[in-house]
XYZ file of C-alpha atoms in Angstrom:
111
model
C -6.697 -62.247 21.652
C -9.288 -64.174 23.371
C -7.446 -67.442 22.638
C -3.972 -65.995 23.960
C -6.371 -64.673 27.243
C -7.465 -68.237 28.186
C -4.049 -69.576 27.485
C -2.397 -67.094 29.882
C -5.035 -67.879 32.897
C -4.523 -71.250 32.461
C -0.716 -71.073 32.900
C -1.635 -68.655 35.996
C -3.697 -70.999 37.388
C -0.909 -73.732 37.167
C -1.072 -75.423 34.077
C 2.469 -76.778 33.137
C 1.523 -76.125 29.538
C -1.235 -75.411 26.913
C -1.666 -76.983 23.705
C -4.518 -75.814 21.322
C -6.025 -77.615 18.192
C -9.278 -76.085 17.149
C -8.265 -73.587 14.347
C -7.220 -76.286 11.901
C -4.396 -74.321 11.070
C -0.833 -74.403 12.521
C -0.424 -71.235 14.676
C 1.984 -69.519 17.052
C 3.954 -70.512 20.177
C 5.079 -68.743 23.040
C 6.443 -68.875 26.516
C 4.413 -67.360 29.324
C 5.695 -67.333 32.704
C 8.082 -69.896 31.746
C 5.683 -72.082 30.477
C 5.186 -73.161 26.688
C 2.025 -72.257 24.775
C 1.453 -74.126 21.565
C -1.810 -72.041 19.941
C -2.687 -74.779 17.526
C -1.029 -77.979 16.353
C -3.469 -77.837 13.264
C -5.094 -80.640 11.732
C -3.899 -84.415 12.308
C -6.584 -86.695 11.211
C -9.263 -84.417 9.384
C -10.911 -84.348 5.944
C -10.035 -80.928 5.313
C -8.545 -81.298 1.902
C -9.474 -77.824 0.267
C -6.178 -75.969 1.305
C -2.754 -76.588 2.191
C -3.516 -74.896 5.700
C -6.013 -77.038 6.320
C -3.915 -80.386 5.410
C -1.019 -79.403 7.455
C -0.318 -80.497 11.480
C 2.133 -80.820 13.962
C 3.199 -83.572 16.394
C 4.581 -82.376 19.629
C 7.145 -84.076 21.599
C 7.403 -82.927 25.033
C 10.132 -83.564 27.495
C 9.031 -83.124 31.204
C 10.738 -82.965 34.460
C 7.788 -82.998 37.222
C 5.819 -80.151 36.068
C 8.278 -78.231 34.036
C 8.585 -78.609 30.086
C 12.497 -79.106 29.635
C 12.154 -79.603 25.925
C 9.571 -79.403 22.837
C 10.328 -80.487 19.324
C 7.235 -79.710 16.715
C 7.207 -82.067 13.858
C 5.102 -81.208 10.750
C 2.820 -83.726 9.167
C 0.638 -83.503 6.156
C -2.635 -84.737 5.669
C -3.055 -87.194 2.689
C -6.381 -88.863 1.372
C -8.753 -86.663 3.670
C -7.394 -88.724 6.850
C -3.663 -90.385 6.744
C -1.089 -87.854 8.235
C 2.545 -88.633 7.193
C 5.671 -86.888 8.397
C 6.886 -84.010 5.984
C 9.848 -83.979 4.305
C 12.447 -81.581 5.089
C 11.796 -79.394 2.144
C 8.023 -79.476 3.071
C 8.397 -78.803 6.783
C 10.487 -75.708 6.168
C 7.673 -73.182 5.406
C 5.549 -74.604 8.040
C 7.985 -74.140 10.858
C 8.958 -70.942 9.231
C 5.110 -69.793 9.641
C 5.167 -70.493 13.211
C 8.363 -68.926 13.958
C 7.013 -65.733 12.233
C 3.662 -65.886 14.032
C 5.473 -66.444 17.249
C 7.787 -63.380 16.727
C 4.945 -61.395 15.959
C 3.365 -62.231 19.445
C 6.424 -61.560 21.254
C 6.893 -58.343 19.623
C 3.432 -57.220 19.456
C 1.537 -58.918 21.818
């Protein structure tokens, strides 16, 4: 709830979008006041090899027109050898993106 609160007040204060990264796990996305919020991109270069979730991350490609986001692509990555990200194959990426969409759906319907 606290993370969501700060994301929302950032948008209210004029942020074009909010991207989080601290939790070390890929998390939900939502749109608030027409602006995207990505709660966590997960890990990109980190040495947390003890679980699959901490070895996952996302690259975000954001297309802007002025201060308005037009399109966002999320590209899942897997951290190998404690610090080397690589793009996931489609079969690896599908469950990561499914997790993001399920978590996002929960926020939309229960948030």
